[in-house]
Amino acid sequence: MDYISLIQNRKSARGFTDEIVTDAQFKEIRTYFETKCKRLFPEIRTELALFSHTARRGLINAAGYEMNMIGAPAYMLILTEKKEGAIINATYMMEDMVLRLMEMGLGSCYITFANGDHIKGTLELDTDLEVAAIIAFGQEARLAKRIRFNFKTMAKIGIKEKRHYFDPKKKIEDMVFANTWGNAVDLDEQVGFYDDILWESFYAASLSPSYLNRQPYGFVLNGGKVTLVSIPDEFTDPISEEQGLGIVMLHFEAAAEQQAGHPFQWTMDADAEGLALPEGYKAIATITV
């Protein structure tokens, strides 16, 4: 896959057409999951569950933003055994599946959930694994143009067309620091510029979706060693925190590998010593590029 291009064009679908996801597409999705989907921790057992639009009935009142379920032609769940790093791993995998769906011409959006056991029951999933990540997917509906009026004075009314919803994301300089947290000195020299591996990787990370687009994470760069840091956030629950970390790790690593032409690997041996992290901040993982 052209990860860099897909990540740069990635957006969450806000609506879907009634066009069904075909059996052939379901088969292609499952084959990709079983044979090519990137895994952060391959030793953690995971399963893929695919459903048609009828699964919405089982997800109502159990999933969706503020428990409001989005209707879609299909739904995808990744289930995982309960181990350290399992949610991060499963969402890392789900983001790879999201990008594969994009490559297939399908849109998707993540669905939050509160009670995985309830979802397993209503969807009749007979497994000892836990629900880790859910997306709705299908043919994305084209949104009607939205007209935005900017009233400056009665004589100056600015009109802008908005075809999509664009959510705010952090800039690289707001999420990456040199050697210690909060330090921007010499950052440009370490990160490089357009088309450099680190710049491209951090840019891909800056485009990562997260719950309410809070992006409660950042990076400390020391030479080629990158440490991912989790930032405490009152709006982000523990599951959403780990899901966001899995997504941003996939974005960074996939972009780095495409630029370099060889694989890299995150490790969960991050050490906060010497990083000058504020209280409550956690060093999560490291990768050397």
Short mmCIF file of C-alpha atoms in Angstrom, two decimals:
data_model
loop_
_atom_site.label_atom_id
_atom_site.label_comp_id
_atom_site.label_asym_id
_atom_site.label_seq_id
_atom_site.Cartn_x
_atom_site.Cartn_y
_atom_site.Cartn_z
CA MET A 1 0.00 0.00 0.00
CA ASP A 2 0.98 3.61 -0.52
CA TYR A 3 0.62 4.37 3.18
CA ILE A 4 1.83 7.95 2.98
CA SER A 5 -0.74 8.92 0.34
CA LEU A 6 -3.54 7.05 2.10
CA ILE A 7 -2.76 8.63 5.47
CA GLN A 8 -2.60 12.11 3.96
CA ASN A 9 -6.01 11.62 2.33
CA ARG A 10 -7.58 9.78 5.25
CA LYS A 11 -10.75 11.11 6.86
CA SER A 12 -13.57 9.63 8.87
CA ALA A 13 -16.75 9.05 6.89
CA ARG A 14 -19.75 11.01 8.18
CA GLY A 15 -22.33 9.09 6.21
CA PHE A 16 -22.73 6.10 3.93
CA THR A 17 -24.81 5.16 0.91
CA ASP A 18 -27.10 2.12 0.90
CA GLU A 19 -24.75 0.25 -1.44
CA ILE A 20 -23.97 -3.12 0.11
CA VAL A 21 -20.53 -4.49 0.80
CA THR A 22 -20.38 -7.59 -1.40
CA ASP A 23 -19.39 -11.10 -0.39
CA ALA A 24 -16.32 -10.74 -2.61
CA GLN A 25 -15.31 -7.59 -0.71
CA PHE A 26 -15.86 -9.30 2.64
CA LYS A 27 -13.64 -12.15 1.46
CA GLU A 28 -10.94 -9.72 0.30
CA ILE A 29 -11.04 -7.92 3.66
CA ARG A 30 -10.76 -11.16 5.62
CA THR A 31 -7.91 -12.42 3.45
CA TYR A 32 -5.99 -9.19 4.00
CA PHE A 33 -6.50 -9.44 7.76
CA GLU A 34 -5.25 -13.01 7.85
CA THR A 35 -2.27 -12.62 5.53
CA LYS A 36 -1.05 -9.02 5.32
CA CYS A 37 -2.46 -6.90 8.14
CA LYS A 38 0.32 -5.27 10.14
CA ARG A 39 0.57 -6.45 13.73
CA LEU A 40 2.39 -4.71 16.54
CA PHE A 41 2.46 -7.84 18.71
CA PRO A 42 1.87 -10.91 16.51
CA GLU A 43 1.95 -13.15 19.57
CA ILE A 44 -1.32 -11.66 20.86
CA ARG A 45 -4.27 -13.67 19.57
CA THR A 46 -6.84 -11.64 17.64
CA GLU A 47 -9.97 -12.30 15.60
CA LEU A 48 -11.82 -10.36 12.91
CA ALA A 49 -15.62 -10.21 12.91
CA LEU A 50 -17.52 -8.78 9.92
CA PHE A 51 -21.22 -7.92 9.85
CA SER A 52 -23.72 -6.45 7.41
CA HIS A 53 -25.93 -3.45 8.14
CA THR A 54 -28.21 -5.58 10.32
CA ALA A 55 -25.59 -5.50 13.11
CA ARG A 56 -26.64 -1.93 13.84
CA ARG A 57 -29.56 -3.24 15.87
CA GLY A 58 -27.18 -5.11 18.16
CA LEU A 59 -24.91 -2.09 18.56
CA ILE A 60 -27.61 0.45 19.44
CA ASN A 61 -27.33 1.59 23.07
CA ALA A 62 -24.01 -0.24 23.35
CA ALA A 63 -21.78 1.69 20.94
CA GLY A 64 -21.54 4.96 19.08
CA TYR A 65 -20.63 8.51 20.02
CA GLU A 66 -22.76 9.39 23.06
CA MET A 67 -24.46 6.05 22.32
CA ASN A 68 -25.74 7.36 18.96
CA MET A 69 -25.03 4.60 16.44
CA ILE A 70 -24.19 5.49 12.87
CA GLY A 71 -25.96 3.46 10.21
CA ALA A 72 -23.63 1.80 7.69
CA PRO A 73 -23.63 -1.04 5.15
CA ALA A 74 -21.15 -3.03 7.26
CA TYR A 75 -19.31 -3.20 10.56
CA MET A 76 -15.93 -4.59 11.52
CA LEU A 77 -14.77 -5.68 14.97
CA ILE A 78 -11.34 -6.79 16.09
CA LEU A 79 -11.32 -8.93 19.20
CA THR A 80 -8.27 -9.71 21.29
CA GLU A 81 -7.12 -11.83 24.16
CA LYS A 82 -6.57 -9.87 27.33
CA LYS A 83 -2.86 -9.07 27.57
CA GLU A 84 -0.70 -6.03 28.20
CA GLY A 85 -0.74 -3.86 25.10
CA ALA A 86 -3.68 -5.77 23.58
CA ILE A 87 -5.87 -2.71 22.88
CA ILE A 88 -2.94 -0.81 21.38
CA ASN A 89 -2.11 -3.81 19.18
CA ALA A 90 -5.71 -4.35 18.04
CA THR A 91 -6.24 -0.69 17.12
CA TYR A 92 -2.87 -0.58 15.36
CA MET A 93 -4.22 -3.48 13.29
CA MET A 94 -7.61 -1.82 12.80
CA GLU A 95 -6.00 1.34 11.45
CA ASP A 96 -4.14 -0.81 8.92
CA MET A 97 -7.51 -2.30 7.96
CA VAL A 98 -8.98 1.21 7.65
CA LEU A 99 -6.26 2.18 5.18
CA ARG A 100 -6.82 -1.04 3.25
CA LEU A 101 -10.53 -0.19 3.02
CA MET A 102 -9.54 3.20 1.62
CA GLU A 103 -7.45 1.44 -1.01
CA MET A 104 -10.57 -0.58 -1.89
CA GLY A 105 -12.59 2.63 -2.28
CA LEU A 106 -14.51 2.23 0.98
CA GLY A 107 -14.92 4.79 3.75
CA SER A 108 -15.03 4.08 7.47
CA CYS A 109 -15.28 5.62 10.90
CA TYR A 110 -14.39 4.40 14.38
CA ILE A 111 -17.19 3.65 16.81
CA THR A 112 -16.72 4.07 20.54
CA PHE A 113 -18.22 1.52 22.90
CA ALA A 114 -18.70 1.04 26.62
CA ASN A 115 -19.59 -2.61 27.15
CA GLY A 116 -17.82 -5.15 25.00
CA ASP A 117 -19.50 -8.12 26.68
CA HIS A 118 -22.93 -6.72 25.85
CA ILE A 119 -21.89 -6.29 22.22
CA LYS A 120 -20.61 -9.87 22.07
CA GLY A 121 -23.94 -11.05 23.40
CA THR A 122 -26.18 -9.06 21.05
CA LEU A 123 -24.03 -9.99 18.03
CA GLU A 124 -23.87 -13.63 19.17
CA LEU A 125 -20.08 -13.76 19.19
CA ASP A 126 -19.10 -17.03 20.86
CA THR A 127 -15.50 -16.28 21.82
CA ASP A 128 -13.39 -15.76 24.91
CA LEU A 129 -11.72 -12.75 23.28
CA GLU A 130 -12.63 -9.17 24.14
CA VAL A 131 -13.92 -6.44 21.82
CA ALA A 132 -11.03 -4.05 21.21
CA ALA A 133 -12.02 -1.87 18.24
CA ILE A 134 -15.10 -1.29 16.07
CA ILE A 135 -15.59 0.56 12.79
CA ALA A 136 -18.53 1.20 10.51
CA PHE A 137 -17.66 1.04 6.81
CA GLY A 138 -19.03 1.05 3.29
CA GLN A 139 -19.41 3.35 0.31
CA GLU A 140 -19.10 6.87 1.67
CA ALA A 141 -21.94 9.27 0.91
CA ARG A 142 -21.03 12.57 -0.67
CA LEU A 143 -21.95 15.35 1.71
CA ALA A 144 -24.01 18.23 0.46
CA LYS A 145 -22.20 21.51 0.23
CA ARG A 146 -22.41 23.52 3.42
CA ILE A 147 -22.49 27.28 3.06
CA ARG A 148 -20.70 29.22 5.78
CA PHE A 149 -21.42 32.94 6.13
CA ASN A 150 -18.76 35.19 7.68
CA PHE A 151 -20.44 38.45 8.69
CA LYS A 152 -17.80 41.19 9.00
CA THR A 153 -20.07 44.14 8.37
CA MET A 154 -23.42 44.36 6.62
CA ALA A 155 -21.47 45.45 3.54
CA LYS A 156 -18.88 42.68 3.77
CA ILE A 157 -20.30 39.18 3.88
CA GLY A 158 -17.81 36.44 3.11
CA ILE A 159 -19.13 33.14 1.77
CA LYS A 160 -17.17 29.90 1.82
CA GLU A 161 -18.16 26.50 0.54
CA LYS A 162 -17.40 23.58 2.85
CA ARG A 163 -17.60 20.18 1.21
CA HIS A 164 -16.30 18.14 4.15
CA TYR A 165 -15.83 18.38 7.88
CA PHE A 166 -12.16 19.00 8.61
CA ASP A 167 -11.18 18.34 12.19
CA PRO A 168 -8.28 20.17 13.83
CA LYS A 169 -5.06 18.24 14.25
CA LYS A 170 -1.81 19.17 16.00
CA LYS A 171 1.12 20.50 14.03
CA ILE A 172 4.45 18.68 14.15
CA GLU A 173 5.98 21.45 16.24
CA ASP A 174 3.17 21.07 18.79
CA MET A 175 3.75 17.36 19.36
CA VAL A 176 7.48 16.72 18.80
CA PHE A 177 10.30 17.87 21.08
CA ALA A 178 14.07 17.51 20.99
CA ASN A 179 15.83 15.52 23.73
CA THR A 180 13.51 16.64 26.55
CA TRP A 181 9.80 17.42 26.72
CA GLY A 182 8.96 20.97 25.71
CA ASN A 183 12.33 21.69 24.12
CA ALA A 184 12.21 22.91 20.52
CA VAL A 185 15.88 23.92 20.20
CA ASP A 186 17.54 22.11 17.28
CA LEU A 187 14.28 20.29 16.51
CA ASP A 188 14.32 21.25 12.82
CA GLU A 189 17.83 19.88 12.40
CA GLN A 190 16.80 16.53 13.87
CA VAL A 191 13.43 16.19 12.16
CA GLY A 192 14.59 17.35 8.74
CA PHE A 193 12.31 18.71 6.05
CA TYR A 194 9.79 17.50 3.48
CA ASP A 195 10.50 13.99 2.21
CA ASP A 196 12.94 13.24 5.05
CA ILE A 197 12.05 10.03 6.88
CA LEU A 198 11.46 11.61 10.28
CA TRP A 199 9.53 14.59 8.94
CA GLU A 200 7.28 12.34 6.85
CA SER A 201 6.75 9.99 9.80
CA PHE A 202 5.87 12.76 12.24
CA TYR A 203 3.58 14.35 9.67
CA ALA A 204 1.76 11.03 9.28
CA ALA A 205 1.50 10.85 13.08
CA SER A 206 0.08 14.37 13.23
CA LEU A 207 -2.77 13.25 10.96
CA SER A 208 -3.82 10.42 13.26
CA PRO A 209 -7.46 10.41 14.41
CA SER A 210 -8.23 10.15 18.11
CA TYR A 211 -11.22 10.45 20.39
CA LEU A 212 -12.64 13.99 19.97
CA ASN A 213 -9.41 14.68 18.05
CA ARG A 214 -7.69 15.42 21.34
CA GLN A 215 -4.48 13.68 20.24
CA PRO A 216 -3.26 13.25 23.85
CA TYR A 217 0.25 12.17 22.94
CA GLY A 218 3.54 13.53 21.72
CA PHE A 219 7.11 12.53 20.95
CA VAL A 220 10.59 13.15 22.26
CA LEU A 221 13.29 12.83 19.60
CA ASN A 222 16.89 12.13 20.51
CA GLY A 223 18.95 11.50 17.42
CA GLY A 224 17.13 8.71 15.62
CA LYS A 225 15.45 7.41 18.77
CA VAL A 226 11.80 8.40 19.07
CA THR A 227 9.85 8.02 22.32
CA LEU A 228 6.06 8.10 22.23
CA VAL A 229 4.57 9.90 25.25
CA SER A 230 0.99 9.71 26.52
CA ILE A 231 -0.48 12.97 27.82
CA PRO A 232 -3.17 12.89 30.53
CA ASP A 233 -6.47 14.16 29.17
CA GLU A 234 -9.71 14.55 31.11
CA PHE A 235 -11.85 13.84 28.03
CA THR A 236 -10.11 10.61 27.01
CA ASP A 237 -10.99 7.38 28.81
CA PRO A 238 -8.39 4.58 29.21
CA ILE A 239 -9.66 2.52 26.25
CA SER A 240 -9.75 5.54 23.93
CA GLU A 241 -6.25 6.46 25.12
CA GLU A 242 -4.84 3.08 24.12
CA GLN A 243 -6.75 3.09 20.85
CA GLY A 244 -5.28 6.47 19.96
CA LEU A 245 -1.79 5.24 20.75
CA GLY A 246 -2.23 2.22 18.47
CA ILE A 247 -3.36 4.42 15.58
CA VAL A 248 -0.54 6.93 15.89
CA MET A 249 2.05 4.13 16.16
CA LEU A 250 0.76 2.61 12.92
CA HIS A 251 0.86 5.96 11.11
CA PHE A 252 4.41 6.73 12.20
CA GLU A 253 5.84 3.28 11.52
CA ALA A 254 4.11 2.75 8.16
CA ALA A 255 5.31 6.12 6.84
CA ALA A 256 8.86 5.49 8.06
CA GLU A 257 8.98 2.07 6.44
CA GLN A 258 7.70 3.39 3.13
CA GLN A 259 10.26 6.18 3.08
CA ALA A 260 13.18 3.96 4.11
CA GLY A 261 12.22 0.87 2.14
CA HIS A 262 12.77 -1.45 5.09
CA PRO A 263 10.89 -2.30 8.32
CA PHE A 264 11.06 -0.63 11.71
CA GLN A 265 9.65 -1.88 14.98
CA TRP A 266 8.16 -0.18 18.02
CA THR A 267 9.25 -1.62 21.36
CA MET A 268 7.44 -1.13 24.66
CA ASP A 269 10.63 -0.59 26.67
CA ALA A 270 10.27 3.18 26.91
CA ASP A 271 12.11 4.83 29.79
CA ALA A 272 11.05 8.29 30.96
CA GLU A 273 14.39 8.99 32.65
CA GLY A 274 16.03 12.09 31.23
CA LEU A 275 12.99 13.14 29.22
CA ALA A 276 11.80 15.72 31.77
CA LEU A 277 8.19 14.65 31.41
CA PRO A 278 5.57 16.60 33.38
CA GLU A 279 3.71 14.81 36.15
CA GLY A 280 1.21 12.29 34.82
CA TYR A 281 2.86 11.96 31.41
CA LYS A 282 3.94 8.42 30.48
CA ALA A 283 6.64 7.11 28.15
CA ILE A 284 4.89 4.40 26.13
CA ALA A 285 7.15 3.03 23.41
CA THR A 286 10.30 3.71 21.42
CA ILE A 287 11.35 3.27 17.81
CA THR A 288 14.69 3.97 16.20
CA VAL A 289 14.64 5.41 12.68
#
